[in-house]
Amino acid sequence: MKAFLTLTWTESKLFLREPAATFFTLGFPLLLLFAFGTIFGNGPASAPGNVGYTTRALPGYVALTIGALSLLSLPITLATQRDQGILRRFRVTPLRPTTVLGTQAAVNLFMLVVSTVLLLVAALTYDVPLPSSVLLATGALLFTGTAFLSLGFLLGALMPTARAAQSVGMALFFPMLFLSGAAIPQFLFPDWLTTASLALPLTHVTRLLQDAWLHGQWNGTAALVLAGTGLTSTVVAAWAFQWS
Amino acid sequence: MSSALSFQSLRKTYGATVAVDDLSLTVEEGEIFGLIGPNGAGKTTAVECALGLRQPDAGTVRVLGMDPQEASSQAFYQRVGTQLQESALPDRITVRETINLFASFYPSTADSEALLDRWGLADKQHASFASLSGGQKQRLFVVLALVHDPDLVVLDEISTGLDPDARHQVRNRLREVRANGTTVVLVTHFMDEAQALCDRVALMNQGRCVALDAPSALIDELDASYRVWFDAPSDFDLDPLRTADDIQSVELVDGHVQARGGDDLLTAVVHRLADANVSPNDLHAERATLEDVFLTLTDDSQLPTSSSPDLRD
């Protein structure tokens, strides 16, 4: 337990010392919140239905954080640590492999919670209300975060080098950012594009979070897709993972 | 006396390449033991089998009585410390954070302040890993190998990247480590280091152990354990030297005459020179070194230079 806590604390500090990871996880979602908040505001007429633009967009910014952690930060960290022989060095200590990987999950979930809290506080500027059910919203956050991080472990297992992880991570992250509804609301999309976006796993994260936060509902379809993605990724990652 | 590490008929292949072939040797507790040999001799592979990083194809490995493949990693790595080739730490981690992190992996640890002090890193505690020099990184890895006060420490190419002064320091520190009760296994391509430091060395070539003894004993076993050098006039006839009984070989190296032979070499050379009425310039004799053992027993191989560390075998 001492090893797990010390490693988690150390990795968290290292995470925050990495400018790119900090920007995409903590800075970028806030940037979008304020940019689109300034453009669209949060008035009753700013989006369809009775929900204001920024209130409606907020779960998307959380989804964006989940995407950045899972597609960029986690796989790049794992591939870099493998590349540089850091994982190999850990192997010749009493540290259990599950502790090393569990630490990465803990650090990224911790950063997700920090980013979400920052977003919620910043959103007060636009009078965005707290989710109707805080319990459901928290459950949705941890469920989508955990399921999507499995995808990050899969990428981290499959990518041979840090450079490859970075390129592939970017190539996956940016299309999902724009098409999943995380950054740009889907009510602006043509119908065919909304349908096509269901092929992107991050779309289901966005929808599950939106339904839980805005309507207090559990989106069973999205949950099923994410559970399937998460389990498959975990199994393949566990099979493919290399320490050196 | 019980053994700290033993290989019995160890064999490890990578595809068609035989990295280690029928290797048997035993390291006793309390020794500084050197594993030497040319690049690709199988030293690192043998060490990786001992550390549980690779599974042998055949043979047995025992480390402090444990089988590295069977023992739990908790039990095993609490008693074994190691500094690996080709490992690194995150760029932005500081020396102090690194020590605290690795110390947290073990139930009991050595005094880390004293370790940092002894290995010359006390004033680098807040420096990031990336800002350390090659030698400082190397010493940090040694500190990490010793942080839990292990019974056996395996150091793979510890002196690569160190300047001569630092290498001298490292030798003294390693003697202290041994005095502290830790068995030291040293993989090195610095023959002077192995000769000065090791109680016994195993010389590996092409996956096999070709010699195993104390460095001085290995040198004694050479047919030509002494060398004599001198400068002679250009018309000096080498033939009388070549035919002398006590002289093994005579050759011209860069214009200097070099004779090799056993204990009576110097007397024999001086007699022949007196017979020929030649008074040589710059005559000196030297005892053979571990490097000569290395060159003799690995014939077709070249001694790697200090700038080319051993490749992964």
Coordinates of C-alpha atoms in Angstrom, one line a residue, chain A residues 80-212:
Chain A
T80 CA 7.5 6.2 -22.9
Q81 CA 8.1 4.2 -19.7
R82 CA 8.5 1.1 -21.7
D83 CA 10.7 2.8 -24.3
Q84 CA 13.1 4.2 -21.6
G85 CA 13.3 1.0 -19.6
I86 CA 11.4 2.5 -16.6
L87 CA 8.9 -0.4 -16.6
R88 CA 11.9 -2.8 -16.8
R89 CA 13.5 -1.2 -13.8
F90 CA 10.2 -1.5 -11.9
R91 CA 10.2 -5.2 -12.7
V92 CA 13.3 -5.9 -10.7
T93 CA 11.7 -4.5 -7.5
P94 CA 9.1 -6.2 -5.3
L95 CA 6.5 -4.0 -7.0
R96 CA 3.6 -6.0 -8.4
P97 CA 2.8 -5.4 -12.1
T98 CA -0.9 -4.8 -11.1
T99 CA 0.4 -2.0 -8.7
V100 CA 2.2 -0.3 -11.6
L101 CA -0.8 -0.4 -13.9
G102 CA -3.3 0.4 -11.0
T103 CA -1.2 3.5 -10.2
Q104 CA -1.7 4.7 -13.8
A105 CA -5.4 4.2 -13.6
A106 CA -5.5 6.0 -10.2
V107 CA -3.5 9.0 -11.4
N108 CA -5.6 9.4 -14.5
L109 CA -8.9 9.0 -12.6
F110 CA -7.6 11.5 -10.1
M111 CA -6.8 14.0 -12.8
L112 CA -10.3 13.5 -14.3
V113 CA -11.9 14.3 -10.9
V114 CA -9.7 17.4 -10.5
S115 CA -10.5 18.6 -14.1
T116 CA -14.3 18.0 -13.5
V117 CA -14.3 20.0 -10.3
L118 CA -12.4 22.8 -12.0
L119 CA -15.0 22.8 -14.8
L120 CA -17.9 22.8 -12.4
V121 CA -16.5 25.7 -10.5
A122 CA -15.6 27.6 -13.6
A123 CA -19.1 27.0 -15.1
L124 CA -20.6 28.9 -12.2
T125 CA -19.6 32.0 -14.2
Y126 CA -22.4 31.0 -16.6
D127 CA -24.9 30.0 -13.8
V128 CA -24.6 26.3 -14.8
P129 CA -26.5 24.3 -12.2
L130 CA -25.0 21.3 -10.5
P131 CA -26.2 17.9 -11.9
S132 CA -29.7 17.1 -10.7
S133 CA -28.5 13.8 -9.1
V134 CA -24.9 14.3 -7.9
L135 CA -24.7 10.5 -7.1
L136 CA -25.7 9.5 -10.6
A137 CA -23.4 12.1 -12.1
T138 CA -20.5 10.9 -10.1
G139 CA -21.3 7.2 -11.0
A140 CA -21.5 8.2 -14.7
L141 CA -18.1 10.0 -14.4
L142 CA -16.3 7.1 -12.8
F143 CA -18.0 4.5 -15.1
T144 CA -17.2 6.3 -18.4
G145 CA -13.7 7.3 -17.1
T146 CA -12.8 3.7 -16.2
A147 CA -14.2 2.1 -19.3
F148 CA -12.5 4.6 -21.6
L149 CA -9.1 4.4 -19.8
S150 CA -9.1 0.7 -20.7
L151 CA -8.8 1.9 -24.3
G152 CA -5.8 3.9 -23.1
F153 CA -4.2 0.7 -21.6
L154 CA -4.9 -1.0 -24.9
L155 CA -3.1 1.7 -26.9
G156 CA -0.3 1.7 -24.4
A157 CA 0.1 -2.0 -24.8
L158 CA -0.1 -2.0 -28.6
M159 CA 2.1 1.1 -29.4
P160 CA 5.7 0.0 -29.8
T161 CA 7.2 3.5 -29.1
A162 CA 6.4 6.7 -27.4
R163 CA 6.4 8.4 -30.8
A164 CA 3.9 5.9 -32.2
A165 CA 1.7 6.4 -29.2
Q166 CA 1.7 10.1 -29.7
S167 CA 0.9 10.0 -33.4
V168 CA -1.9 7.4 -33.1
G169 CA -3.3 9.1 -30.0
M170 CA -3.6 12.4 -31.8
A171 CA -5.1 10.7 -34.9
L172 CA -7.8 9.2 -32.7
F173 CA -8.3 12.1 -30.3
F174 CA -8.9 15.0 -32.7
P175 CA -11.7 13.3 -34.9
M176 CA -13.4 12.2 -31.7
L177 CA -13.0 15.6 -30.1
F178 CA -14.9 17.3 -33.0
L179 CA -17.4 14.5 -34.0
S180 CA -18.4 12.9 -30.7
G181 CA -20.4 15.9 -29.5
A182 CA -17.7 16.6 -26.8
A183 CA -16.6 19.9 -28.2
I184 CA -19.3 20.8 -30.8
P185 CA -22.9 19.9 -29.8
Q186 CA -24.5 17.4 -32.1
F187 CA -27.7 19.4 -32.6
L188 CA -25.6 21.4 -35.1
F189 CA -24.8 18.2 -37.1
P190 CA -26.7 16.8 -40.1
D191 CA -28.5 13.6 -39.1
W192 CA -26.2 11.3 -41.1
L193 CA -23.2 12.7 -39.3
T194 CA -24.9 12.1 -35.9
T195 CA -25.6 8.5 -36.9
A196 CA -22.1 8.0 -38.2
S197 CA -20.6 9.4 -34.9
L198 CA -22.0 6.4 -33.0
A199 CA -19.1 4.5 -34.4
L200 CA -16.8 6.6 -32.2
P201 CA -16.6 5.4 -28.6
L202 CA -16.3 8.9 -27.2
T203 CA -19.8 9.7 -28.6
H204 CA -21.2 7.2 -26.1
V205 CA -19.2 8.8 -23.3
T206 CA -20.6 12.2 -24.2
R207 CA -24.2 10.9 -24.4
L208 CA -24.0 8.9 -21.1
L209 CA -22.6 11.9 -19.3
Q210 CA -25.2 14.3 -20.8
D211 CA -28.1 12.0 -20.0
A212 CA -26.9 11.5 -16.4

